[in-house]
Amino acid sequence: MRTASSVRAGRRRWFLAALADPDSPELGRSLAEVGAAVAGDAPRLVLAVASAVGPWRPFGEVRLDAERGAHLDAAPAFDPIGNVPPGLRAEGLIAWLRDSGYRGSRRARGASAQSGGSTGFTV
């Protein structure tokens, strides 16, 4: 599993990714399999950064520790494109598509730009 995003810091382009942790339980390919993995253990994703020619360098992790009920799961509204850390800017076609998708989703649900307990930026 991998998801990547391109950002620019000054004149340098970086790629940020959430990668499968090889030491973590497999998440599976369906929501039911992800739910079973989370119920059995705390799967992890590795957060990593790379340049266009460099290797992935880990800098953090995300732990999936429990399923949330439908009410809690529906509440969060985050925007990883509009809430990047200071000095970075999201770029590229994927960033444009994500920006449009996140805005449309929030508008359809009547959600604010940043909710669900997140107080900072999302990468």
Coordinates of C-alpha atoms in Angstrom, one line a residue:
M1 CA 0.0 0.0 0.0
R2 CA 1.3 3.5 -0.9
T3 CA -0.1 6.9 -1.2
A4 CA 2.1 9.8 -2.3
S5 CA 1.8 13.5 -2.6
S6 CA 4.1 16.1 -4.3
V7 CA 5.0 19.3 -2.5
R8 CA 7.4 22.1 -3.2
A9 CA 9.6 23.8 -0.6
G10 CA 11.2 26.8 -2.2
R11 CA 12.7 25.5 -5.4
R12 CA 12.9 21.9 -4.3
R13 CA 10.3 19.3 -5.1
W14 CA 9.6 16.6 -2.5
F15 CA 7.4 13.5 -2.4
L16 CA 5.6 12.6 0.8
A17 CA 4.2 9.1 1.2
A18 CA 2.4 6.8 3.6
L19 CA 4.0 3.4 3.0
A20 CA 3.1 -0.1 4.3
D21 CA 5.3 -1.0 7.3
P22 CA 6.9 -4.3 6.5
D23 CA 6.9 -5.2 10.3
S24 CA 3.2 -4.4 10.6
P25 CA 0.2 -6.7 10.0
E26 CA -1.1 -6.6 6.4
L27 CA -4.1 -4.2 6.1
G28 CA -5.8 -6.2 3.3
R29 CA -7.7 -5.1 0.3
S30 CA -11.2 -4.4 1.6
L31 CA -12.8 -2.4 4.4
A32 CA -13.7 -5.7 6.1
E33 CA -10.0 -6.8 6.0
V34 CA -8.8 -3.5 7.3
G35 CA -11.3 -3.7 10.2
A36 CA -10.1 -7.2 11.0
A37 CA -6.5 -6.1 10.9
V38 CA -7.2 -3.2 13.2
A39 CA -9.2 -5.4 15.6
G40 CA -6.4 -7.9 15.8
D41 CA -3.4 -5.6 16.2
A42 CA -2.4 -2.0 15.6
P43 CA -1.2 -1.8 12.0
R44 CA 1.2 1.0 11.1
L45 CA 2.0 3.1 8.1
V46 CA 5.4 4.7 7.7
L47 CA 5.5 8.4 6.7
A48 CA 8.4 9.0 4.4
V49 CA 9.9 11.7 2.2
A50 CA 12.0 11.5 -1.0
S51 CA 13.4 13.7 -3.7
A52 CA 12.8 12.8 -7.3
V53 CA 16.1 10.9 -7.4
G54 CA 16.6 9.8 -3.7
P55 CA 15.3 6.9 -1.6
W56 CA 12.4 7.1 0.8
R57 CA 13.5 8.4 4.2
P58 CA 11.1 7.6 7.1
F59 CA 10.2 10.5 9.4
G60 CA 7.1 9.2 11.3
E61 CA 4.3 6.7 11.5
V62 CA 0.5 6.4 11.7
R63 CA -1.0 3.8 14.0
L64 CA -4.4 2.4 13.3
D65 CA -5.6 1.4 16.8
A66 CA -9.4 1.0 16.8
E67 CA -12.5 1.2 14.7
R68 CA -14.7 4.2 15.2
G69 CA -18.4 4.2 15.1
A70 CA -20.2 5.6 12.0
H71 CA -21.1 8.8 13.9
L72 CA -17.4 9.5 14.8
D73 CA -16.1 8.4 11.5
A74 CA -18.4 10.8 9.6
A75 CA -17.4 13.8 11.6
P76 CA -13.7 14.5 10.6
A77 CA -13.1 16.8 7.7
F78 CA -9.5 17.4 6.9
D79 CA -7.7 18.9 3.9
P80 CA -4.1 17.8 3.3
I81 CA -3.9 20.1 0.4
G82 CA -5.1 23.3 2.1
N83 CA -3.4 22.6 5.4
V84 CA 0.2 21.9 4.5
P85 CA 3.0 22.9 6.8
P86 CA 4.4 26.5 6.6
G87 CA 6.9 26.8 3.7
L88 CA 5.4 24.0 1.7
R89 CA 2.8 24.0 -1.1
A90 CA 1.1 21.1 -2.7
E91 CA 1.5 21.0 -6.4
G92 CA 0.7 18.9 -9.5
L93 CA -2.4 17.3 -11.0
I94 CA -3.0 15.0 -8.0
A95 CA -3.0 18.1 -5.7
W96 CA -5.5 19.9 -7.9
L97 CA -7.7 16.8 -8.1
R98 CA -7.5 16.3 -4.3
D99 CA -8.3 20.0 -3.6
S100 CA -11.4 19.8 -5.8
G101 CA -12.5 16.5 -4.2
Y102 CA -12.0 17.7 -0.6
R103 CA -13.8 21.0 -1.2
G104 CA -16.7 19.2 -2.9
S105 CA -16.9 16.6 -0.1
R106 CA -17.0 19.3 2.6
R107 CA -19.6 21.3 0.8
A108 CA -21.9 18.3 0.3
R109 CA -21.6 17.3 4.0
G110 CA -21.8 20.9 5.3
A111 CA -18.4 20.3 7.0
S112 CA -15.9 23.1 7.9
A113 CA -12.5 23.2 6.3
Q114 CA -10.8 21.6 9.4
S115 CA -12.7 19.6 11.9
G116 CA -12.7 16.3 13.8
G117 CA -10.2 17.3 16.5
S118 CA -7.3 18.2 14.2
T119 CA -5.9 21.5 15.2
G120 CA -2.8 21.7 13.0
F121 CA -1.8 20.9 9.5
T122 CA -2.2 17.6 7.8
V123 CA 0.6 16.0 5.7

